[in-house]
PDB file of C-alpha atoms in Angstrom:
ATOM      1  CA  MET P   1     -22.430 -24.754  39.689  1.00  0.00           C
ATOM      2  CA  GLU P   2     -25.390 -22.815  38.439  1.00  0.00           C
ATOM      3  CA  ALA P   3     -23.229 -19.726  38.008  1.00  0.00           C
ATOM      4  CA  THR P   4     -20.713 -21.745  35.995  1.00  0.00           C
ATOM      5  CA  VAL P   5     -23.402 -23.051  33.674  1.00  0.00           C
ATOM      6  CA  GLY P   6     -24.677 -19.501  33.262  1.00  0.00           C
ATOM      7  CA  GLU P   7     -21.196 -18.316  32.464  1.00  0.00           C
ATOM      8  CA  GLN P   8     -20.812 -21.054  29.856  1.00  0.00           C
ATOM      9  CA  GLU P   9     -24.083 -20.082  28.261  1.00  0.00           C
ATOM     10  CA  ARG P  10     -23.018 -16.457  28.182  1.00  0.00           C
ATOM     11  CA  ILE P  11     -19.758 -17.363  26.430  1.00  0.00           C
ATOM     12  CA  LEU P  12     -21.485 -19.688  23.951  1.00  0.00           C
ATOM     13  CA  ALA P  13     -23.953 -16.958  23.100  1.00  0.00           C
ATOM     14  CA  SER P  14     -21.153 -14.414  22.517  1.00  0.00           C
ATOM     15  CA  PRO P  15     -19.466 -13.866  19.130  1.00  0.00           C
ATOM     16  CA  TRP P  16     -16.553 -15.972  20.424  1.00  0.00           C
ATOM     17  CA  GLY P  17     -18.731 -18.946  21.414  1.00  0.00           C
ATOM     18  CA  GLY P  18     -17.969 -20.848  18.229  1.00  0.00           C
ATOM     19  CA  GLY P  19     -19.977 -21.437  15.077  1.00  0.00           C
ATOM     20  CA  THR P  20     -20.053 -17.744  14.187  1.00  0.00           C
ATOM     21  CA  ASN P  21     -17.723 -15.235  12.523  1.00  0.00           C
ATOM     22  CA  PRO P  22     -16.458 -12.920  15.272  1.00  0.00           C
ATOM     23  CA  PHE P  23     -14.985 -10.503  12.737  1.00  0.00           C
ATOM     24  CA  GLY P  24     -18.066 -10.609  10.538  1.00  0.00           C
ATOM     25  CA  THR P  25     -16.131 -11.769   7.477  1.00  0.00           C
ATOM     26  CA  SER P  26     -15.566 -15.000   5.583  1.00  0.00           C
ATOM     27  CA  TRP P  27     -12.510 -17.001   6.650  1.00  0.00           C
ATOM     28  CA  GLY P  28     -10.770 -16.235   3.353  1.00  0.00           C
ATOM     29  CA  LYS P  29     -11.211 -12.502   3.699  1.00  0.00           C
ATOM     30  CA  PHE P  30     -10.076 -12.555   7.315  1.00  0.00           C
ATOM     31  CA  MET P  31      -6.987 -14.574   6.413  1.00  0.00           C
ATOM     32  CA  MET P  32      -6.166 -12.015   3.712  1.00  0.00           C
ATOM     33  CA  TRP P  33      -6.363  -9.298   6.365  1.00  0.00           C
ATOM     34  CA  VAL P  34      -4.035 -11.306   8.634  1.00  0.00           C
ATOM     35  CA  PHE P  35      -1.617 -11.669   5.706  1.00  0.00           C
ATOM     36  CA  ILE P  36      -1.822  -7.949   4.928  1.00  0.00           C
ATOM     37  CA  VAL P  37      -1.046  -7.048   8.550  1.00  0.00           C
ATOM     38  CA  SER P  38       1.973  -9.377   8.657  1.00  0.00           C
ATOM     39  CA  ASP P  39       3.189  -8.181   5.245  1.00  0.00           C
ATOM     40  CA  ALA P  40       2.781  -4.564   6.328  1.00  0.00           C
ATOM     41  CA  LEU P  41       5.135  -5.334   9.215  1.00  0.00           C
ATOM     42  CA  THR P  42       7.747  -6.526   6.702  1.00  0.00           C
ATOM     43  CA  PHE P  43       7.520  -3.259   4.790  1.00  0.00           C
ATOM     44  CA  ALA P  44       7.476  -1.288   8.049  1.00  0.00           C
ATOM     45  CA  GLY P  45      10.800  -2.962   8.872  1.00  0.00           C
ATOM     46  CA  PHE P  46      12.203  -1.901   5.495  1.00  0.00           C
ATOM     47  CA  ILE P  47      11.043   1.681   5.882  1.00  0.00           C
ATOM     48  CA  VAL P  48      12.393   2.001   9.427  1.00  0.00           C
ATOM     49  CA  ALA P  49      15.720   0.444   8.347  1.00  0.00           C
ATOM     50  CA  TYR P  50      15.821   2.923   5.463  1.00  0.00           C
ATOM     51  CA  GLY P  51      15.222   5.813   7.889  1.00  0.00           C
ATOM     52  CA  PHE P  52      18.032   4.550  10.099  1.00  0.00           C
ATOM     53  CA  MET P  53      20.452   4.164   7.176  1.00  0.00           C
ATOM     54  CA  ARG P  54      19.580   7.588   5.885  1.00  0.00           C
ATOM     55  CA  ALA P  55      19.988   9.223   9.298  1.00  0.00           C
ATOM     56  CA  THR P  56      23.429   7.725   9.713  1.00  0.00           C
ATOM     57  CA  ALA P  57      24.591   8.278   6.105  1.00  0.00           C
ATOM     58  CA  PRO P  58      27.168  11.046   5.558  1.00  0.00           C
ATOM     59  CA  ALA P  59      25.041  12.459   2.695  1.00  0.00           C
ATOM     60  CA  TRP P  60      22.073  11.558   0.532  1.00  0.00           C
ATOM     61  CA  PRO P  61      21.534  12.178  -3.207  1.00  0.00           C
ATOM     62  CA  ALA P  62      18.800  14.588  -4.312  1.00  0.00           C
ATOM     63  CA  GLN P  63      16.177  12.197  -5.667  1.00  0.00           C
ATOM     64  CA  ASP P  64      15.056  14.503  -8.492  1.00  0.00           C
ATOM     65  CA  GLU P  65      18.598  14.439  -9.877  1.00  0.00           C
ATOM     66  CA  VAL P  66      18.681  10.636  -9.865  1.00  0.00           C
ATOM     67  CA  PHE P  67      15.134   9.676 -10.830  1.00  0.00           C
ATOM     68  CA  SER P  68      12.693  10.950 -13.407  1.00  0.00           C
ATOM     69  CA  MET P  69       9.976  12.291 -11.122  1.00  0.00           C
ATOM     70  CA  GLY P  70       7.628  12.515 -14.107  1.00  0.00           C
ATOM     71  CA  LEU P  71       7.893   8.743 -14.504  1.00  0.00           C
ATOM     72  CA  ILE P  72       7.445   8.126 -10.764  1.00  0.00           C
ATOM     73  CA  THR P  73       4.340  10.342 -10.722  1.00  0.00           C
ATOM     74  CA  PHE P  74       2.976   8.524 -13.780  1.00  0.00           C
ATOM     75  CA  MET P  75       3.560   5.166 -12.033  1.00  0.00           C
ATOM     76  CA  THR P  76       1.707   6.468  -8.987  1.00  0.00           C
ATOM     77  CA  PHE P  77      -1.138   7.629 -11.224  1.00  0.00           C
ATOM     78  CA  ALA P  78      -1.322   4.173 -12.859  1.00  0.00           C
ATOM     79  CA  LEU P  79      -1.440   2.389  -9.496  1.00  0.00           C
ATOM     80  CA  ILE P  80      -4.023   4.716  -7.923  1.00  0.00           C
ATOM     81  CA  SER P  81      -6.195   4.415 -11.040  1.00  0.00           C
ATOM     82  CA  SER P  82      -5.921   0.631 -10.954  1.00  0.00           C
ATOM     83  CA  SER P  83      -7.013   0.700  -7.299  1.00  0.00           C
ATOM     84  CA  CYS P  84     -10.081   2.722  -8.251  1.00  0.00           C
ATOM     85  CA  VAL P  85     -11.188   0.334 -11.015  1.00  0.00           C
ATOM     86  CA  MET P  86     -10.476  -2.622  -8.707  1.00  0.00           C
ATOM     87  CA  ALA P  87     -12.856  -1.125  -6.149  1.00  0.00           C
ATOM     88  CA  ILE P  88     -15.504  -0.892  -8.909  1.00  0.00           C
ATOM     89  CA  ALA P  89     -14.919  -4.560  -9.855  1.00  0.00           C
ATOM     90  CA  VAL P  90     -15.334  -5.516  -6.182  1.00  0.00           C
ATOM     91  CA  GLY P  91     -18.589  -3.517  -6.112  1.00  0.00           C
ATOM     92  CA  ALA P  92     -19.947  -5.181  -9.275  1.00  0.00           C
ATOM     93  CA  ALA P  93     -18.999  -8.798  -8.528  1.00  0.00           C
ATOM     94  CA  PRO P  94     -21.318  -9.598  -5.584  1.00  0.00           C
ATOM     95  CA  GLN P  95     -24.284  -8.075  -7.445  1.00  0.00           C
ATOM     96  CA  GLY P  96     -23.937 -10.628 -10.231  1.00  0.00           C
ATOM     97  CA  ARG P  97     -22.787  -8.066 -12.818  1.00  0.00           C
ATOM     98  CA  ARG P  98     -20.172 -10.427 -14.171  1.00  0.00           C
ATOM     99  CA  SER P  99     -19.277  -8.708 -17.446  1.00  0.00           C
ATOM    100  CA  GLU P 100     -18.795  -5.410 -15.622  1.00  0.00           C
ATOM    101  CA  ALA P 101     -16.636  -7.044 -12.941  1.00  0.00           C
ATOM    102  CA  VAL P 102     -14.548  -8.755 -15.629  1.00  0.00           C
ATOM    103  CA  LYS P 103     -14.113  -5.499 -17.570  1.00  0.00           C
ATOM    104  CA  TYR P 104     -12.878  -3.614 -14.501  1.00  0.00           C
ATOM    105  CA  LEU P 105     -10.639  -6.512 -13.455  1.00  0.00           C
ATOM    106  CA  TRP P 106      -8.935  -6.315 -16.867  1.00  0.00           C
ATOM    107  CA  LEU P 107      -8.528  -2.557 -16.438  1.00  0.00           C
ATOM    108  CA  THR P 108      -6.915  -3.199 -13.051  1.00  0.00           C
ATOM    109  CA  ILE P 109      -4.526  -5.656 -14.679  1.00  0.00           C
ATOM    110  CA  LEU P 110      -3.730  -3.042 -17.336  1.00  0.00           C
ATOM    111  CA  GLY P 111      -2.899  -0.443 -14.661  1.00  0.00           C
ATOM    112  CA  GLY P 112      -0.712  -2.928 -12.782  1.00  0.00           C
ATOM    113  CA  THR P 113       1.091  -3.948 -15.974  1.00  0.00           C
ATOM    114  CA  ILE P 114       1.791  -0.304 -16.860  1.00  0.00           C
ATOM    115  CA  PHE P 115       3.178   0.221 -13.350  1.00  0.00           C
ATOM    116  CA  LEU P 116       5.366  -2.885 -13.495  1.00  0.00           C
ATOM    117  CA  GLY P 117       6.607  -2.049 -17.005  1.00  0.00           C
ATOM    118  CA  SER P 118       7.532   1.464 -15.887  1.00  0.00           C
ATOM    119  CA  GLN P 119       9.351   0.048 -12.884  1.00  0.00           C
ATOM    120  CA  ALA P 120      11.294  -2.356 -15.109  1.00  0.00           C
ATOM    121  CA  TYR P 121      12.258   0.639 -17.276  1.00  0.00           C
ATOM    122  CA  GLU P 122      13.360   2.584 -14.187  1.00  0.00           C
ATOM    123  CA  TRP P 123      15.432  -0.353 -12.925  1.00  0.00           C
ATOM    124  CA  ALA P 124      17.062  -0.847 -16.343  1.00  0.00           C
ATOM    125  CA  HIS P 125      18.005   2.824 -16.423  1.00  0.00           C
ATOM    126  CA  PHE P 126      19.370   2.675 -12.859  1.00  0.00           C
ATOM    127  CA  ILE P 127      21.424  -0.448 -13.599  1.00  0.00           C
ATOM    128  CA  ASP P 128      22.729   1.139 -16.833  1.00  0.00           C
ATOM    129  CA  GLU P 129      24.029   4.076 -14.840  1.00  0.00           C
ATOM    130  CA  GLY P 130      26.126   1.692 -12.750  1.00  0.00           C
ATOM    131  CA  TYR P 131      24.082   1.556  -9.541  1.00  0.00           C
ATOM    132  CA  ARG P 132      24.419  -1.751  -7.711  1.00  0.00           C
ATOM    133  CA  PRO P 133      22.957  -2.829  -4.347  1.00  0.00           C
ATOM    134  CA  TRP P 134      26.460  -2.441  -2.880  1.00  0.00           C
ATOM    135  CA  PHE P 135      27.821   0.412  -5.024  1.00  0.00           C
ATOM    136  CA  ASN P 136      26.802   3.995  -5.749  1.00  0.00           C
ATOM    137  CA  PRO P 137      28.743   5.347  -8.755  1.00  0.00           C
ATOM    138  CA  VAL P 138      27.758   8.985  -8.129  1.00  0.00           C
ATOM    139  CA  MET P 139      28.298   9.117  -4.350  1.00  0.00           C
ATOM    140  CA  PRO P 140      30.531   6.135  -3.485  1.00  0.00           C
ATOM    141  CA  GLU P 141      30.352   7.035   0.219  1.00  0.00           C
ATOM    142  CA  VAL P 142      26.586   6.297   0.215  1.00  0.00           C
ATOM    143  CA  PRO P 143      26.051   2.703  -1.003  1.00  0.00           C
ATOM    144  CA  GLN P 144      22.970   2.665   1.267  1.00  0.00           C
ATOM    145  CA  PHE P 145      21.075   4.669  -1.340  1.00  0.00           C
ATOM    146  CA  PRO P 146      20.977   2.070  -4.150  1.00  0.00           C
ATOM    147  CA  ALA P 147      20.655  -0.722  -1.543  1.00  0.00           C
ATOM    148  CA  ALA P 148      17.498   0.877  -0.119  1.00  0.00           C
ATOM    149  CA  PHE P 149      16.170   1.528  -3.636  1.00  0.00           C
ATOM    150  CA  TYR P 150      16.637  -2.038  -4.855  1.00  0.00           C
ATOM    151  CA  VAL P 151      15.267  -3.674  -1.694  1.00  0.00           C
ATOM    152  CA  MET P 152      12.178  -1.486  -1.236  1.00  0.00           C
ATOM    153  CA  THR P 153      11.113  -1.092  -4.858  1.00  0.00           C
ATOM    154  CA  GLY P 154      12.147  -4.681  -5.603  1.00  0.00           C
ATOM    155  CA  PHE P 155       9.985  -6.172  -2.857  1.00  0.00           C
ATOM    156  CA  HIS P 156       7.121  -3.887  -3.836  1.00  0.00           C
ATOM    157  CA  GLY P 157       7.504  -4.781  -7.522  1.00  0.00           C
ATOM    158  CA  PHE P 158       7.452  -8.465  -6.630  1.00  0.00           C
ATOM    159  CA  HIS P 159       4.199  -7.859  -4.768  1.00  0.00           C
ATOM    160  CA  VAL P 160       2.751  -6.119  -7.841  1.00  0.00           C
ATOM    161  CA  PHE P 161       3.772  -9.105  -9.959  1.00  0.00           C
ATOM    162  CA  THR P 162       2.144 -11.514  -7.464  1.00  0.00           C
ATOM    163  CA  GLY P 163      -0.960  -9.319  -7.436  1.00  0.00           C
ATOM    164  CA  LEU P 164      -1.149  -9.481 -11.245  1.00  0.00           C
ATOM    165  CA  VAL P 165      -0.949 -13.289 -11.102  1.00  0.00           C
ATOM    166  CA  LEU P 166      -3.744 -13.328  -8.507  1.00  0.00           C
ATOM    167  CA  LEU P 167      -5.851 -10.945 -10.630  1.00  0.00           C
ATOM    168  CA  LEU P 168      -5.284 -13.024 -13.779  1.00  0.00           C
ATOM    169  CA  TYR P 169      -6.386 -16.134 -11.893  1.00  0.00           C
ATOM    170  CA  THR P 170      -9.447 -14.276 -10.616  1.00  0.00           C
ATOM    171  CA  VAL P 171     -10.427 -12.857 -14.024  1.00  0.00           C
ATOM    172  CA  ILE P 172      -9.965 -16.209 -15.776  1.00  0.00           C
ATOM    173  CA  ARG P 173     -12.179 -17.834 -13.138  1.00  0.00           C
ATOM    174  CA  ALA P 174     -14.677 -15.026 -13.653  1.00  0.00           C
ATOM    175  CA  HIS P 175     -14.684 -15.647 -17.433  1.00  0.00           C
ATOM    176  CA  MET P 176     -15.466 -19.285 -16.683  1.00  0.00           C
ATOM    177  CA  GLY P 177     -18.294 -18.252 -14.405  1.00  0.00           C
ATOM    178  CA  LYS P 178     -16.507 -19.827 -11.437  1.00  0.00           C
ATOM    179  CA  TYR P 179     -16.187 -16.849  -9.167  1.00  0.00           C
ATOM    180  CA  THR P 180     -17.816 -15.356  -6.116  1.00  0.00           C
ATOM    181  CA  GLY P 181     -17.956 -11.753  -4.961  1.00  0.00           C
ATOM    182  CA  ASP P 182     -15.955 -12.783  -1.920  1.00  0.00           C
ATOM    183  CA  ARG P 183     -13.025 -14.036  -4.027  1.00  0.00           C
ATOM    184  CA  VAL P 184     -12.940 -10.829  -6.065  1.00  0.00           C
ATOM    185  CA  GLU P 185     -12.994  -8.804  -2.850  1.00  0.00           C
ATOM    186  CA  ILE P 186     -10.089 -10.823  -1.405  1.00  0.00           C
ATOM    187  CA  ALA P 187      -8.013 -10.163  -4.556  1.00  0.00           C
ATOM    188  CA  GLY P 188      -9.043  -6.506  -4.275  1.00  0.00           C
ATOM    189  CA  LEU P 189      -7.822  -6.246  -0.677  1.00  0.00           C
ATOM    190  CA  TYR P 190      -4.391  -7.468  -1.751  1.00  0.00           C
ATOM    191  CA  TRP P 191      -4.302  -5.035  -4.664  1.00  0.00           C
ATOM    192  CA  HIS P 192      -5.230  -2.042  -2.491  1.00  0.00           C
ATOM    193  CA  PHE P 193      -2.555  -3.076  -0.003  1.00  0.00           C
ATOM    194  CA  ILE P 194       0.024  -2.846  -2.807  1.00  0.00           C
ATOM    195  CA  ASP P 195      -1.232   0.683  -3.443  1.00  0.00           C
ATOM    196  CA  VAL P 196      -0.902   1.540   0.272  1.00  0.00           C
ATOM    197  CA  VAL P 197       2.718   0.332   0.351  1.00  0.00           C
ATOM    198  CA  TRP P 198       3.523   2.437  -2.724  1.00  0.00           C
ATOM    199  CA  VAL P 199       2.041   5.524  -1.043  1.00  0.00           C
ATOM    200  CA  PHE P 200       4.636   5.112   1.730  1.00  0.00           C
ATOM    201  CA  ILE P 201       7.535   4.420  -0.658  1.00  0.00           C
ATOM    202  CA  PHE P 202       6.562   7.356  -2.868  1.00  0.00           C
ATOM    203  CA  ALA P 203       6.556   9.788   0.066  1.00  0.00           C
ATOM    204  CA  PHE P 204       9.490   8.518   2.104  1.00  0.00           C
ATOM    205  CA  PHE P 205      11.911   7.358  -0.574  1.00  0.00           C
ATOM    206  CA  TYR P 206      11.186   9.652  -3.521  1.00  0.00           C
ATOM    207  CA  LEU P 207       9.984  12.869  -1.890  1.00  0.00           C
ATOM    208  CA  LEU P 208      11.446  13.212   1.607  1.00  0.00           C
TER     209      LEU P 208
ATOM    210  CA  MET S   1     -22.432  -5.370   2.842  1.00  0.00           C
ATOM    211  CA  GLU S   2     -22.565  -1.622   3.142  1.00  0.00           C
ATOM    212  CA  SER S   3     -20.261  -1.523   0.134  1.00  0.00           C
ATOM    213  CA  MET S   4     -22.945  -3.244  -1.935  1.00  0.00           C
ATOM    214  CA  SER S   5     -25.685  -0.836  -0.951  1.00  0.00           C
ATOM    215  CA  GLU S   6     -23.242   2.017  -1.485  1.00  0.00           C
ATOM    216  CA  THR S   7     -22.627   1.015  -5.091  1.00  0.00           C
ATOM    217  CA  THR S   8     -26.323   0.372  -5.651  1.00  0.00           C
ATOM    218  CA  HIS S   9     -27.425   3.754  -4.384  1.00  0.00           C
ATOM    219  CA  HIS S  10     -24.642   5.968  -5.623  1.00  0.00           C
ATOM    220  CA  GLY S  11     -23.165   4.110  -8.595  1.00  0.00           C
ATOM    221  CA  TYR S  12     -19.419   4.341  -8.559  1.00  0.00           C
ATOM    222  CA  ALA S  13     -19.247   8.079  -7.971  1.00  0.00           C
ATOM    223  CA  THR S  14     -17.740   7.596  -4.516  1.00  0.00           C
ATOM    224  CA  TYR S  15     -14.849   5.557  -5.918  1.00  0.00           C
ATOM    225  CA  TRP S  16     -14.104   8.144  -8.590  1.00  0.00           C
ATOM    226  CA  ARG S  17     -14.311  10.947  -6.035  1.00  0.00           C
ATOM    227  CA  ILE S  18     -11.798   9.116  -3.832  1.00  0.00           C
ATOM    228  CA  TRP S  19      -9.592   8.654  -6.917  1.00  0.00           C
ATOM    229  CA  GLY S  20      -9.686  12.436  -7.444  1.00  0.00           C
ATOM    230  CA  TRP S  21      -8.745  13.052  -3.819  1.00  0.00           C
ATOM    231  CA  LEU S  22      -5.891  10.575  -4.021  1.00  0.00           C
ATOM    232  CA  LEU S  23      -4.534  12.213  -7.159  1.00  0.00           C
ATOM    233  CA  GLY S  24      -4.879  15.655  -5.595  1.00  0.00           C
ATOM    234  CA  MET S  25      -3.018  14.552  -2.478  1.00  0.00           C
ATOM    235  CA  THR S  26      -0.306  12.924  -4.614  1.00  0.00           C
ATOM    236  CA  LEU S  27       0.266  16.213  -6.433  1.00  0.00           C
ATOM    237  CA  LEU S  28       0.223  18.067  -3.113  1.00  0.00           C
ATOM    238  CA  ALA S  29       2.862  15.690  -1.709  1.00  0.00           C
ATOM    239  CA  LEU S  30       4.920  16.201  -4.865  1.00  0.00           C
ATOM    240  CA  GLY S  31       4.704  19.967  -4.377  1.00  0.00           C
ATOM    241  CA  VAL S  32       5.680  19.716  -0.700  1.00  0.00           C
ATOM    242  CA  GLY S  33       8.616  17.444  -1.574  1.00  0.00           C
ATOM    243  CA  TYR S  34      10.092  19.982  -3.945  1.00  0.00           C
ATOM    244  CA  VAL S  35       9.734  23.225  -2.050  1.00  0.00           C
ATOM    245  CA  ASP S  36      13.380  23.784  -1.213  1.00  0.00           C
ATOM    246  CA  ALA S  37      12.727  26.690   1.124  1.00  0.00           C
ATOM    247  CA  MET S  38      10.634  24.566   3.490  1.00  0.00           C
ATOM    248  CA  PRO S  39      12.359  23.410   6.715  1.00  0.00           C
ATOM    249  CA  GLY S  40      13.091  19.660   6.713  1.00  0.00           C
ATOM    250  CA  GLY S  41      11.059  19.005   9.843  1.00  0.00           C
ATOM    251  CA  LEU S  42       7.948  20.697   8.475  1.00  0.00           C
ATOM    252  CA  LYS S  43       8.355  18.921   5.144  1.00  0.00           C
ATOM    253  CA  ALA S  44       8.620  15.538   6.883  1.00  0.00           C
ATOM    254  CA  LEU S  45       5.572  16.314   9.037  1.00  0.00           C
ATOM    255  CA  LEU S  46       3.468  17.350   6.030  1.00  0.00           C
ATOM    256  CA  LEU S  47       4.517  14.339   3.970  1.00  0.00           C
ATOM    257  CA  VAL S  48       3.752  11.926   6.839  1.00  0.00           C
ATOM    258  CA  GLY S  49       0.369  13.640   7.307  1.00  0.00           C
ATOM    259  CA  ILE S  50      -0.537  13.453   3.598  1.00  0.00           C
ATOM    260  CA  THR S  51       0.629   9.819   3.429  1.00  0.00           C
ATOM    261  CA  LEU S  52      -1.425   8.761   6.447  1.00  0.00           C
ATOM    262  CA  ALA S  53      -4.475  10.602   5.059  1.00  0.00           C
ATOM    263  CA  LYS S  54      -4.114   8.777   1.724  1.00  0.00           C
ATOM    264  CA  VAL S  55      -3.730   5.419   3.463  1.00  0.00           C
ATOM    265  CA  ALA S  56      -6.753   6.146   5.666  1.00  0.00           C
ATOM    266  CA  ILE S  57      -9.060   6.888   2.732  1.00  0.00           C
ATOM    267  CA  ILE S  58      -7.800   3.907   0.700  1.00  0.00           C
ATOM    268  CA  GLY S  59      -8.459   1.701   3.743  1.00  0.00           C
ATOM    269  CA  ALA S  60     -11.820   3.230   4.566  1.00  0.00           C
ATOM    270  CA  TYR S  61     -13.323   3.418   1.049  1.00  0.00           C
ATOM    271  CA  TYR S  62     -11.492   1.047  -1.280  1.00  0.00           C
ATOM    272  CA  MET S  63     -10.862  -1.664   1.333  1.00  0.00           C
ATOM    273  CA  HIS S  64     -14.280  -0.984   2.919  1.00  0.00           C
ATOM    274  CA  LEU S  65     -12.883  -0.797   6.433  1.00  0.00           C
ATOM    275  CA  ARG S  66     -15.486   1.771   7.408  1.00  0.00           C
ATOM    276  CA  SER S  67     -18.159  -0.896   7.100  1.00  0.00           C
ATOM    277  CA  GLU S  68     -16.169  -3.584   8.934  1.00  0.00           C
ATOM    278  CA  LYS S  69     -16.378  -4.483  12.611  1.00  0.00           C
ATOM    279  CA  LEU S  70     -14.310  -2.421  15.025  1.00  0.00           C
ATOM    280  CA  ASP S  71     -12.249  -5.531  15.969  1.00  0.00           C
ATOM    281  CA  LEU S  72     -11.024  -5.876  12.385  1.00  0.00           C
ATOM    282  CA  ILE S  73     -10.327  -2.154  12.054  1.00  0.00           C
ATOM    283  CA  LEU S  74      -8.219  -2.209  15.228  1.00  0.00           C
ATOM    284  CA  ILE S  75      -6.147  -5.143  13.938  1.00  0.00           C
ATOM    285  CA  THR S  76      -5.113  -3.084  10.914  1.00  0.00           C
ATOM    286  CA  PHE S  77      -3.547  -0.468  13.194  1.00  0.00           C
ATOM    287  CA  THR S  78      -0.960  -2.901  14.590  1.00  0.00           C
ATOM    288  CA  PRO S  79       1.659  -2.418  11.814  1.00  0.00           C
ATOM    289  CA  ILE S  80       1.561   1.380  12.217  1.00  0.00           C
ATOM    290  CA  VAL S  81       1.884   1.177  16.021  1.00  0.00           C
ATOM    291  CA  LEU S  82       4.668  -1.407  15.891  1.00  0.00           C
ATOM    292  CA  ALA S  83       6.513   0.547  13.180  1.00  0.00           C
ATOM    293  CA  MET S  84       6.411   3.648  15.373  1.00  0.00           C
ATOM    294  CA  ILE S  85       7.807   1.668  18.327  1.00  0.00           C
ATOM    295  CA  LEU S  86      10.558   0.277  16.080  1.00  0.00           C
ATOM    296  CA  PHE S  87      11.336   3.749  14.729  1.00  0.00           C
ATOM    297  CA  PHE S  88      11.567   5.481  18.095  1.00  0.00           C
ATOM    298  CA  PHE S  89      13.600   2.640  19.620  1.00  0.00           C
ATOM    299  CA  MET S  90      16.117   2.942  16.785  1.00  0.00           C
ATOM    300  CA  VAL S  91      16.468   6.717  16.896  1.00  0.00           C
ATOM    301  CA  PRO S  92      18.899   6.703  19.884  1.00  0.00           C
ATOM    302  CA  ASP S  93      21.096   4.168  18.058  1.00  0.00           C
ATOM    303  CA  ALA S  94      21.555   6.637  15.229  1.00  0.00           C
ATOM    304  CA  GLY S  95      23.729   8.508  17.789  1.00  0.00           C
ATOM    305  CA  ASP S  96      24.408  12.204  17.399  1.00  0.00           C
ATOM    306  CA  THR S  97      22.970  12.137  13.891  1.00  0.00           C
ATOM    307  CA  ALA S  98      19.538  11.140  15.186  1.00  0.00           C
ATOM    308  CA  THR S  99      18.169  14.608  14.903  1.00  0.00           C
ATOM    309  CA  ARG S 100      18.926  14.535  11.181  1.00  0.00           C
ATOM    310  CA  ILE S 101      15.936  12.229  10.774  1.00  0.00           C
ATOM    311  CA  MET S 102      13.841  15.320  11.288  1.00  0.00           C
ATOM    312  CA  THR S 103      16.059  17.672   9.294  1.00  0.00           C
ATOM    313  CA  LEU S 104      16.604  15.680   6.120  1.00  0.00           C
ATOM    314  CA  ARG S 105      18.117  17.478   3.114  1.00  0.00           C
TER     315      ARG S 105
END
């Protein structure tokens, strides 16, 4: 019995004994990480499905003939820059530098809005040219191409939109003085995740 | 908390430096993507390498993973590992065109 009691004490004293944070984070931040991991699996499924479709397709269009790579590079620049200023906002918030955090949060929102606006422009152009999720006007034998484009960039764009809503909520709360460094960091984690997903889409869909 | 001390001691120079690296790697990937003479396999390998490097530095510096506990860092690897399992399990189903995954374009 004594050994059992000792074992119980050992467990209770461990990080998993209850009453502590085994991952060393707040619950909100940890839940955001759990969400990011599960959401990354969704995008991993898309990317693998895209690879499969592309490997089995009879041909594949040259991306630089379909898309404006200057625009895509500019969009990437906007998103990477917004990630950088978001990181600065996350650094300023817990130190009580509210006006600085707010300023960089607005810059992040600006970067995200530029990205989303550019994507809307790209979609409008693509739709104008007759591309549909089930039809490729240039290479009718490869409808997988526009399908992959709409699904991957569409889901990513929706995430950017959701991220902008989250950032607006965060910055409005910050203006009202009702914010904590932890909340800004949680919004930041989501925003950086959007950047990570775009890094994959940029390389695998637009460049490979 | 290391992120806080990092910003206190070094300002935001680290974040801007990472931004520069990310932009540099983006341009490098763009260059690799449009070198027509490069074999497809090598191009794919380089692009995957550059992409993973970009993701690693975003995770480490912007998402502050380098100052998180190892348990949390390991959890973030699960999507990559599971995606690789999914990818390699699907390759045989692509039939005799499977090798084209590595010789795109």
